[in-house]
mmCIF file of C-alpha atoms and ligand atoms in Angstrom:
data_model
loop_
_atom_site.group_PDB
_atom_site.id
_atom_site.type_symbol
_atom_site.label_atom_id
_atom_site.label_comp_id
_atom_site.label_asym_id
_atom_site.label_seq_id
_atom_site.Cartn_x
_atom_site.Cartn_y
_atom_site.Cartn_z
ATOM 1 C CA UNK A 1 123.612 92.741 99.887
ATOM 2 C CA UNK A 2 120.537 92.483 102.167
ATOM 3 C CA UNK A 3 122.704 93.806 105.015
ATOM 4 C CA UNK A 4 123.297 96.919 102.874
ATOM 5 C CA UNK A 5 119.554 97.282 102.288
ATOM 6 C CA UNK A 6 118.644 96.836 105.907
ATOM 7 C CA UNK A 7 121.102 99.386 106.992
ATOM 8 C CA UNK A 8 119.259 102.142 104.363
ATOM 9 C CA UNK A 9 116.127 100.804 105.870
ATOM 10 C CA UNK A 10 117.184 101.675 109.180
ATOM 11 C CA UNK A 11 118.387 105.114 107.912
ATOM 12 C CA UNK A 12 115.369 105.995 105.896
ATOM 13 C CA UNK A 13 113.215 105.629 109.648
ATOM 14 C CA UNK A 14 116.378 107.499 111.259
ATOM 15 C CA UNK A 15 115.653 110.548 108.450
ATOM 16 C CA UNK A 16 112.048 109.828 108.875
ATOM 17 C CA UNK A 17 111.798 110.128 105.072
ATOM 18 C CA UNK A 18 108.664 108.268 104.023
ATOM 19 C CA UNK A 19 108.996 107.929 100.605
ATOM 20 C CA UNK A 20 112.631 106.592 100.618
ATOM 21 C CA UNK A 21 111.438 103.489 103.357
ATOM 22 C CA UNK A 22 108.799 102.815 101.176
ATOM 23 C CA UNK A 23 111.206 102.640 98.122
ATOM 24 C CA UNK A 24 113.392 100.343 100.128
ATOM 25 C CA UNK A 25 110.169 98.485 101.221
ATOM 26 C CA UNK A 26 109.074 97.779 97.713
ATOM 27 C CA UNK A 27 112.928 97.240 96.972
ATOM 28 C CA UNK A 28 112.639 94.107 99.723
ATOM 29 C CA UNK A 29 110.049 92.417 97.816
ATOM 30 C CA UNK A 30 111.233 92.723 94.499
ATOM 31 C CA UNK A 31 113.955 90.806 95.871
ATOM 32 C CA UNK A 32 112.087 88.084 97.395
ATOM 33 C CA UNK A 33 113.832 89.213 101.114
ATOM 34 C CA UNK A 34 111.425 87.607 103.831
ATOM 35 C CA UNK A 35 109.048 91.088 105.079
ATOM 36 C CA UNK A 36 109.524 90.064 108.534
ATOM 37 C CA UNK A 37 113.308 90.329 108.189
ATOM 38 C CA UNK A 38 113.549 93.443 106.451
ATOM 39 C CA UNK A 39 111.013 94.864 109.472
ATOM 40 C CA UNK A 40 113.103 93.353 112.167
ATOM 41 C CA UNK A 41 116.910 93.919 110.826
ATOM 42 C CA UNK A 42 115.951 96.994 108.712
ATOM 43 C CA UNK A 43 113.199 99.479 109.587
ATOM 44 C CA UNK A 44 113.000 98.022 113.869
ATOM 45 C CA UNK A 45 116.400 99.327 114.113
ATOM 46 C CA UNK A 46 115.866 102.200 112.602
ATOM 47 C CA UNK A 47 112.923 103.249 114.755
ATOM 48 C CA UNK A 48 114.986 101.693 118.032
ATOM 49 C CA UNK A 49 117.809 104.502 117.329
ATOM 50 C CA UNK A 50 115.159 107.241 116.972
ATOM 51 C CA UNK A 51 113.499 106.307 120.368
ATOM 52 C CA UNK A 52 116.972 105.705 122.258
ATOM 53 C CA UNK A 53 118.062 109.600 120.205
ATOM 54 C CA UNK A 54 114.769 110.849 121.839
ATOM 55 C CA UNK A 55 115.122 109.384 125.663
ATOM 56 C CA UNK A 56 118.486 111.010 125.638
ATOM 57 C CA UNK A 57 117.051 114.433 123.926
ATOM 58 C CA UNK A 58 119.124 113.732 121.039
ATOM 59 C CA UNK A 59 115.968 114.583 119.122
ATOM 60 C CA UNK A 60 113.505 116.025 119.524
ATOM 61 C CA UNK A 61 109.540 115.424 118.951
ATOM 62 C CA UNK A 62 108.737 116.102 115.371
ATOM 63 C CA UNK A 63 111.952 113.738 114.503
ATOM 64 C CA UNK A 64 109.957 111.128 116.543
ATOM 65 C CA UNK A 65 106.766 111.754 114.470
ATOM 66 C CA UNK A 66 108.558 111.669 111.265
ATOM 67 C CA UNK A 67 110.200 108.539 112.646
ATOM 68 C CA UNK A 68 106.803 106.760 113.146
ATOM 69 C CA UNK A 69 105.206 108.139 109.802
ATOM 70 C CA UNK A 70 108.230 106.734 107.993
ATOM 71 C CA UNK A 71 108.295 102.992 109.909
ATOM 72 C CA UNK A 72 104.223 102.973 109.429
ATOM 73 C CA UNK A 73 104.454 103.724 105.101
ATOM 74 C CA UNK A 74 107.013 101.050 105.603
ATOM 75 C CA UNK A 75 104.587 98.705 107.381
ATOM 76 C CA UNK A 76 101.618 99.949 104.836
ATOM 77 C CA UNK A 77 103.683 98.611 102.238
ATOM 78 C CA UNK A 78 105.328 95.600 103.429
ATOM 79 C CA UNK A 79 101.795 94.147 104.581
ATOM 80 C CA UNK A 80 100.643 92.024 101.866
ATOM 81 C CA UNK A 81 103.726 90.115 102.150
ATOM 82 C CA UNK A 82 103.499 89.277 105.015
ATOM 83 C CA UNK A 83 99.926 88.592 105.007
ATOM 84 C CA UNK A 84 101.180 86.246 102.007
ATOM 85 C CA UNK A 85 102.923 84.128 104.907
ATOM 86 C CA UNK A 86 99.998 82.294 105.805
ATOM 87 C CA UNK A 87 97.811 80.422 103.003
ATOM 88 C CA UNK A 88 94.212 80.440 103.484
ATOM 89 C CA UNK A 89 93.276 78.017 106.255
ATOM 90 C CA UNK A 90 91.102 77.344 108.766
ATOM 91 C CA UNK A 91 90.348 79.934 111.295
ATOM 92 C CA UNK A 92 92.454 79.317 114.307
ATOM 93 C CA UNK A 93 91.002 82.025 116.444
ATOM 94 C CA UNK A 94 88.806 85.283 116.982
ATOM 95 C CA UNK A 95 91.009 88.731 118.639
ATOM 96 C CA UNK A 96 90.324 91.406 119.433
ATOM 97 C CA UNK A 97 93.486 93.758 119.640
ATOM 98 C CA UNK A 98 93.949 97.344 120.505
ATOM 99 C CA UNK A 99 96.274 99.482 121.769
ATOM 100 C CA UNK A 100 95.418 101.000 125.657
ATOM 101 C CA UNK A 101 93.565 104.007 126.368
ATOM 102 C CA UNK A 102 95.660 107.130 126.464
ATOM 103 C CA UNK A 103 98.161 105.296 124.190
ATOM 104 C CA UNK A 104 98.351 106.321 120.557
ATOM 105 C CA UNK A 105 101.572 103.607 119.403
ATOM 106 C CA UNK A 106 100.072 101.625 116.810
ATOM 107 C CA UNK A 107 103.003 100.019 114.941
ATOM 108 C CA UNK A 108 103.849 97.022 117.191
ATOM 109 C CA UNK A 109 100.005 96.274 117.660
ATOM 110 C CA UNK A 110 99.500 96.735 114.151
ATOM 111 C CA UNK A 111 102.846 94.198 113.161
ATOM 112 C CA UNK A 112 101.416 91.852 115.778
ATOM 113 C CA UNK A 113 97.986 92.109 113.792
ATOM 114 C CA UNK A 114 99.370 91.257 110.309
ATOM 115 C CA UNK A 115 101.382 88.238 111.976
ATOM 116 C CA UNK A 116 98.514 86.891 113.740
ATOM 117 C CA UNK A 117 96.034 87.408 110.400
ATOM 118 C CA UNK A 118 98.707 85.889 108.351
ATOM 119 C CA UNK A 119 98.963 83.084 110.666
ATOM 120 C CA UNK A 120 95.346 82.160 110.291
ATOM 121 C CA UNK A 121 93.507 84.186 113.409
ATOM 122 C CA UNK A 122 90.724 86.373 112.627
ATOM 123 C CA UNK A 123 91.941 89.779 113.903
ATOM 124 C CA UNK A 124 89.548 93.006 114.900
ATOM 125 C CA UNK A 125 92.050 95.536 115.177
ATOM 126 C CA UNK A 126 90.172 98.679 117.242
ATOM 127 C CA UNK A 127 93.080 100.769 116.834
ATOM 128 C CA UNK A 128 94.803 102.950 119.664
ATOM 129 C CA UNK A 129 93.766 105.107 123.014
ATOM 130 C CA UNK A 130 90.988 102.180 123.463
ATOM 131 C CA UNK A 131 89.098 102.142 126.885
ATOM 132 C CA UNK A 132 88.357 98.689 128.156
ATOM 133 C CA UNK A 133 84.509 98.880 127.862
ATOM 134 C CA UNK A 134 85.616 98.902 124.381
ATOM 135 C CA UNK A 135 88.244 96.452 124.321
ATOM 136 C CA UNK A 136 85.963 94.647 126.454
ATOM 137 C CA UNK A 137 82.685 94.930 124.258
ATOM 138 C CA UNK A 138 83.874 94.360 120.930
ATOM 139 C CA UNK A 139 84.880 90.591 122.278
ATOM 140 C CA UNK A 140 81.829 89.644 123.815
ATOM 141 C CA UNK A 141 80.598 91.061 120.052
ATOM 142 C CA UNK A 142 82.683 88.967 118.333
ATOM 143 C CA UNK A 143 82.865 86.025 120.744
ATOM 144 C CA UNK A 144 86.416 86.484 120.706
ATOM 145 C CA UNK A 145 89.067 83.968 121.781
ATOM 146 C CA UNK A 146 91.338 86.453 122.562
ATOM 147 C CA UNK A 147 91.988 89.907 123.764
ATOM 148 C CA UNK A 148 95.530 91.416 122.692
ATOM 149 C CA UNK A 149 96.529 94.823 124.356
ATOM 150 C CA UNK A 150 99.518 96.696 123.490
ATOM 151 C CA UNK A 151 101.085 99.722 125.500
ATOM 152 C CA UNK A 152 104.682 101.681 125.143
ATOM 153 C CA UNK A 153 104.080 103.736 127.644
ATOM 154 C CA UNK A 154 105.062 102.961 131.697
ATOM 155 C CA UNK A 155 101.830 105.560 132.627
ATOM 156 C CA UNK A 156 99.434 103.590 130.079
ATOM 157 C CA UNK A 157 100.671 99.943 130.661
ATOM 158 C CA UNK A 158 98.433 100.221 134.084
ATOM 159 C CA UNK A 159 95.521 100.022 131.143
ATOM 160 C CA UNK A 160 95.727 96.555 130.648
ATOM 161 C CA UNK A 161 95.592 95.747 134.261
ATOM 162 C CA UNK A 162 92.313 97.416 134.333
ATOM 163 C CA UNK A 163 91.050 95.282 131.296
ATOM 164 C CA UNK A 164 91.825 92.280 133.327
ATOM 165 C CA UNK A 165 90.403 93.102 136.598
ATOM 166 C CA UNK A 166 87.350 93.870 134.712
ATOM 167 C CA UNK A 167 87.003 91.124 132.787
ATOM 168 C CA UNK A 168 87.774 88.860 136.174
ATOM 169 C CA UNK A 169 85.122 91.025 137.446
ATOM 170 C CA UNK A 170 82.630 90.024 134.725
ATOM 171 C CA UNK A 171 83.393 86.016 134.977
ATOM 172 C CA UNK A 172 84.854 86.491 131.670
ATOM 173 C CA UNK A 173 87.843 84.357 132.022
ATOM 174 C CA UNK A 174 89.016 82.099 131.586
ATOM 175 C CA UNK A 175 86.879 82.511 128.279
ATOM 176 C CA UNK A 176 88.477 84.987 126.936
ATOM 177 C CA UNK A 177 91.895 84.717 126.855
ATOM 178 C CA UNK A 178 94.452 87.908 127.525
ATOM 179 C CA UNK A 179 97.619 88.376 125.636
ATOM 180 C CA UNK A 180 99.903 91.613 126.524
ATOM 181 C CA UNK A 181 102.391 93.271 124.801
ATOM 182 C CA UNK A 182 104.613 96.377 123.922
ATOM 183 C CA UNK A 183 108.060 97.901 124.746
ATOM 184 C CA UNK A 184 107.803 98.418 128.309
ATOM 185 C CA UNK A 185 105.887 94.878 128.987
ATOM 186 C CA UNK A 186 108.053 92.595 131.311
ATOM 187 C CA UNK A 187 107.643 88.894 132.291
ATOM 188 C CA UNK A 188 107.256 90.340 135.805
ATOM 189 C CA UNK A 189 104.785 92.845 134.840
ATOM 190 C CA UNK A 190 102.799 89.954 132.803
ATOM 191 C CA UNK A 191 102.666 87.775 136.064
ATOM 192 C CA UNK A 192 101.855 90.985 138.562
ATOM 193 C CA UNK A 193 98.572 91.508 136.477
ATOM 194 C CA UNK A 194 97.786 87.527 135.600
ATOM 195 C CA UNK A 195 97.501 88.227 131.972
ATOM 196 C CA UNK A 196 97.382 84.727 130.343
ATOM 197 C CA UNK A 197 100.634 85.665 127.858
ATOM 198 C CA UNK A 198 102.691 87.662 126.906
ATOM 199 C CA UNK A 199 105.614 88.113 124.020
ATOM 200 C CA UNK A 200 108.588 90.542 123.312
ATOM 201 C CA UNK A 201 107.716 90.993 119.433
ATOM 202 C CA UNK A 202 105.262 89.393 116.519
ATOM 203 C CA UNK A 203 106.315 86.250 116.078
ATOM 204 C CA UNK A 204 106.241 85.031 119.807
ATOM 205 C CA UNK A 205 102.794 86.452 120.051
ATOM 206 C CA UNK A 206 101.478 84.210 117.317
ATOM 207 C CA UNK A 207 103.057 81.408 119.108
ATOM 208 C CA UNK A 208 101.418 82.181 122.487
ATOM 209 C CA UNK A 209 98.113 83.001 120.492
ATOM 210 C CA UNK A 210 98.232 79.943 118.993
ATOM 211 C CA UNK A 211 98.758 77.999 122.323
ATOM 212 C CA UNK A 212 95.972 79.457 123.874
ATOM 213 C CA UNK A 213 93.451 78.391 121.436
ATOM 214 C CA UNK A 214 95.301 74.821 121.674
ATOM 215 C CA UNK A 215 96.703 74.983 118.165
ATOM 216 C CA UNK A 216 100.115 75.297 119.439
ATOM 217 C CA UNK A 217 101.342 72.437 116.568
ATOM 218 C CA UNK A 218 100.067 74.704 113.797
HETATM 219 CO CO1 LIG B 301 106.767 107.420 121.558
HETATM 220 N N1 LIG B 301 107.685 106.847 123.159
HETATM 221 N N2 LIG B 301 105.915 108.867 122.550
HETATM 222 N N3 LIG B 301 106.063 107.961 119.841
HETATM 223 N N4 LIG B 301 107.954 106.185 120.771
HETATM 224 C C1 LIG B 301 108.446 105.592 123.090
HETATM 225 C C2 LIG B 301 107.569 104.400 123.461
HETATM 226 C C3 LIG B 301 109.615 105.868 124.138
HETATM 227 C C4 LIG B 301 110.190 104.590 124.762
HETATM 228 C C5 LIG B 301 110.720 106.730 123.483
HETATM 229 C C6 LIG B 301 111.846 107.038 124.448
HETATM 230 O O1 LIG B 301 111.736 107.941 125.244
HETATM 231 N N5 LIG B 301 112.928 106.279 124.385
HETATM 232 C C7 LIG B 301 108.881 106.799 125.178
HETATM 233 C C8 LIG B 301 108.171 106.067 126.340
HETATM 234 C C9 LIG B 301 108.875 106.238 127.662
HETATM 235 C C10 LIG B 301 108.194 105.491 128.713
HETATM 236 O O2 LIG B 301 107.022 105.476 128.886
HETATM 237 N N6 LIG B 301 109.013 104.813 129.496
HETATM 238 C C11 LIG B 301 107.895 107.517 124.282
HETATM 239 C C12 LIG B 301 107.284 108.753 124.605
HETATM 240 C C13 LIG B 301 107.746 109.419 125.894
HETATM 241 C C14 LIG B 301 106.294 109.341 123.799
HETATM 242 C C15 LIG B 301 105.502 110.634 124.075
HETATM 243 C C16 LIG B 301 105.012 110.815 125.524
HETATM 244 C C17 LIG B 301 106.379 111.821 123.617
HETATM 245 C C18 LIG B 301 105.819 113.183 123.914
HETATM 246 O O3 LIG B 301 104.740 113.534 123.470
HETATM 247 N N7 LIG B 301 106.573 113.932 124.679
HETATM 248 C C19 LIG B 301 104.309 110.478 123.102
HETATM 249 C C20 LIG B 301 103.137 109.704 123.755
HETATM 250 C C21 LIG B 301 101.867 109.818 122.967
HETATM 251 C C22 LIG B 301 100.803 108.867 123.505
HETATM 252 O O4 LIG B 301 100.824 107.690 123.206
HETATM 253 N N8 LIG B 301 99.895 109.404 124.296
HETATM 254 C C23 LIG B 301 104.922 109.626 122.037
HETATM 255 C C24 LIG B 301 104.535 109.685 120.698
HETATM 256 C C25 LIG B 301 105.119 108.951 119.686
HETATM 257 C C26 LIG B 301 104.789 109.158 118.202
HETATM 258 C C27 LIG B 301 103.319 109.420 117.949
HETATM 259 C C28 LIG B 301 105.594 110.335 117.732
HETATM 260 C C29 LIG B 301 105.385 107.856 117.556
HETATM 261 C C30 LIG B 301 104.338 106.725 117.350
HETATM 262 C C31 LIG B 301 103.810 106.743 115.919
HETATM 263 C C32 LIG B 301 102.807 105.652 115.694
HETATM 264 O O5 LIG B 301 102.770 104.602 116.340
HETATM 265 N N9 LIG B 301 101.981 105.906 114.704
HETATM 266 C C33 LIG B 301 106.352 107.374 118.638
HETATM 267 C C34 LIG B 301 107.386 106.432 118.408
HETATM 268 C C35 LIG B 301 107.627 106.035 116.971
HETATM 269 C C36 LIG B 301 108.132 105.852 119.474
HETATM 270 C C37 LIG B 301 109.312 104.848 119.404
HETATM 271 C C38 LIG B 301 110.542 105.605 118.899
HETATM 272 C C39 LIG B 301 109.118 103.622 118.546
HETATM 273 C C40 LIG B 301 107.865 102.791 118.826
HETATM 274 C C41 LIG B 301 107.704 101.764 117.730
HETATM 275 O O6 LIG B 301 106.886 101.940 116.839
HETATM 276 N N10 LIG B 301 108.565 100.726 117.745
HETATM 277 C C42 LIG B 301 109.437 104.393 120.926
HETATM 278 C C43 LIG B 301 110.830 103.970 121.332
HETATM 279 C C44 LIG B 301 111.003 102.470 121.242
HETATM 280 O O7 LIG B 301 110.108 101.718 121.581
HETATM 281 N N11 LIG B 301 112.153 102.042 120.838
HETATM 282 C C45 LIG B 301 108.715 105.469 121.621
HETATM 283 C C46 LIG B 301 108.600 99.691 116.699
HETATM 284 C C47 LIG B 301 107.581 98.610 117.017
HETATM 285 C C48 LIG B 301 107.665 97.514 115.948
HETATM 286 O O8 LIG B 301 107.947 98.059 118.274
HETATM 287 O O9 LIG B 301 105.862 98.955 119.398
HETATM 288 O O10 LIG B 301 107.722 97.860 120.759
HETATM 289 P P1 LIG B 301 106.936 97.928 119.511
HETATM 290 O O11 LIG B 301 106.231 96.536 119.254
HETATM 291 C C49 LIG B 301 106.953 95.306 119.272
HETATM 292 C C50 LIG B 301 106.953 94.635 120.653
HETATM 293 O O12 LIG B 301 106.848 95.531 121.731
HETATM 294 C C51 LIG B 301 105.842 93.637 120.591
HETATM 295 O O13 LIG B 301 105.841 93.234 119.223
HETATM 296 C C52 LIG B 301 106.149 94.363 118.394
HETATM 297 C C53 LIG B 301 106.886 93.870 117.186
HETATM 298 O O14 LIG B 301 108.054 93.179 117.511
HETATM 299 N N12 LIG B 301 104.467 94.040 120.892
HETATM 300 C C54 LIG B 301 103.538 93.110 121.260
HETATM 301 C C55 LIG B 301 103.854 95.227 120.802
HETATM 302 N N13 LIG B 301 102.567 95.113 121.098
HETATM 303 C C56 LIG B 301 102.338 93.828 121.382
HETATM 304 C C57 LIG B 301 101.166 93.182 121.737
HETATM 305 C C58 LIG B 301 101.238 91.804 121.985
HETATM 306 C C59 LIG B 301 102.433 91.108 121.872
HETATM 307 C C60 LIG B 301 103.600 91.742 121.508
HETATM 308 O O15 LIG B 301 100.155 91.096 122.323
HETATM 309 C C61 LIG B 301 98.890 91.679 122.268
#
């Protein structure tokens, strides 16, 4: 039953037909199927088709930008669930998250924001293309914990290298913690720059988040 649903999930992102993902979406709750799931097994591999269709020119551009339009309505609707997840508690953390200058992907940053808001951090999403000075000032605003940068692209992942060198420049860590991410992110990458973590998808970044503000038990 959920299998079927998570397969018209996947084809409503495929279509890139908004208003049918968000059907499905609101379909998913009604039934009490876990958000996260119905992101991961439904709309993910939906999107994951679109961008392997595109890489081989398959498709084409606008099918990518209906793609993303489609998986975000999802997301839009899906996000009080999963903000359900986590009761209120105490406040684990402070981030600050953003995706890289020149970069304009927000879904993955903005699933790894719900999870890590859910999961008790307080989260200052900047949004995408941010510059480090940004990045940089809103945590030293904040007094953040954490800085969380996300990049899908192999010319903008450089970005978060430039973050770090300038914080390391400033004296700023180990203070403030760095946390990297996105679809192009490897463990060799994470150790080249000497980010402080790094995770594949949502739920390993609240882990790692957690463990760096030593609340890795809750
Ligand atoms: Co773009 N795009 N795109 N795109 N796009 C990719 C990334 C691409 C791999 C597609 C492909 O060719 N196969 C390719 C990059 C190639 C490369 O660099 N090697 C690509 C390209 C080329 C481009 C353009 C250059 C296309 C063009 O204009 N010719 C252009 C770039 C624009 C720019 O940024 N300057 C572009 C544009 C777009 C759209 C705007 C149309 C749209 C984005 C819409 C939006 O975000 N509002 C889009 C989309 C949808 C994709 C794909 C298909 C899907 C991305 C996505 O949302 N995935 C993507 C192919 C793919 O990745 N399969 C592709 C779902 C999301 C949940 O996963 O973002 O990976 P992801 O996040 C995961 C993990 O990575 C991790 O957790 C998340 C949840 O599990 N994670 C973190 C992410 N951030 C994290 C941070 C963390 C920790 C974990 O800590 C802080």
């Amino acid at each position: 039953m959920a299998n079927e649903l998570f397969q018209k999930m996947a084809q409503s992102i495929i279509d890139g037909d908004s208003e049918v993902a968000v059907e499905l979406a609101e379909q998913a709750i009604a039934q009490g199927i876990d958000p996260l799931e119905a992101i991961s097994n439904g709309f993910v591999t939906g999107v994951n088709k679109v961008g392997e269709a595109f890489s081989v020119g398959d498709v084409f551009l606008p099918e990518l930008v209906m793609a993303g339009d489609a998986m975000k309505s999802a997301l839009a609707t899906l996000e009080p669930e999963l903000k359900k997840l986590g009761s209120a508690r105490e406040i684990l953390g402070r981030v600050v998250l953003a995706t890289v200058e020149g970069d304009i992907h927000e879904i993955g940053k903005t699933l790894v924001g719900s999870m890590l808001g859910a999961s008790g951090f307080e989260v200052y999403d900047l949004g995408v293309d941010q510059p480090a000075e940004k990045i940089i000032g809103k945590a030293l605003e904040v007094n953040a914990d954490i800085i969380g940068m996300s990049a899908l692209l192999t010319t903008t992942m450089v970005r978060q290298r430039e973050v770090i060198e300038e914080l390391d420049k400033e004296g700023l860590r180990p203070r403030i913690k760095v946390m990297i991410g996105g679809a192009p992110i490897t463990r060799d990458w994470f150790e080249k720059i000497k980010a402080d973590g790094y995770s594949e998808d949502a739920v390993g970044a609240v882990k790692i988040a957690k463990g760096m503000v030593g609340k890795a038990d809750q």
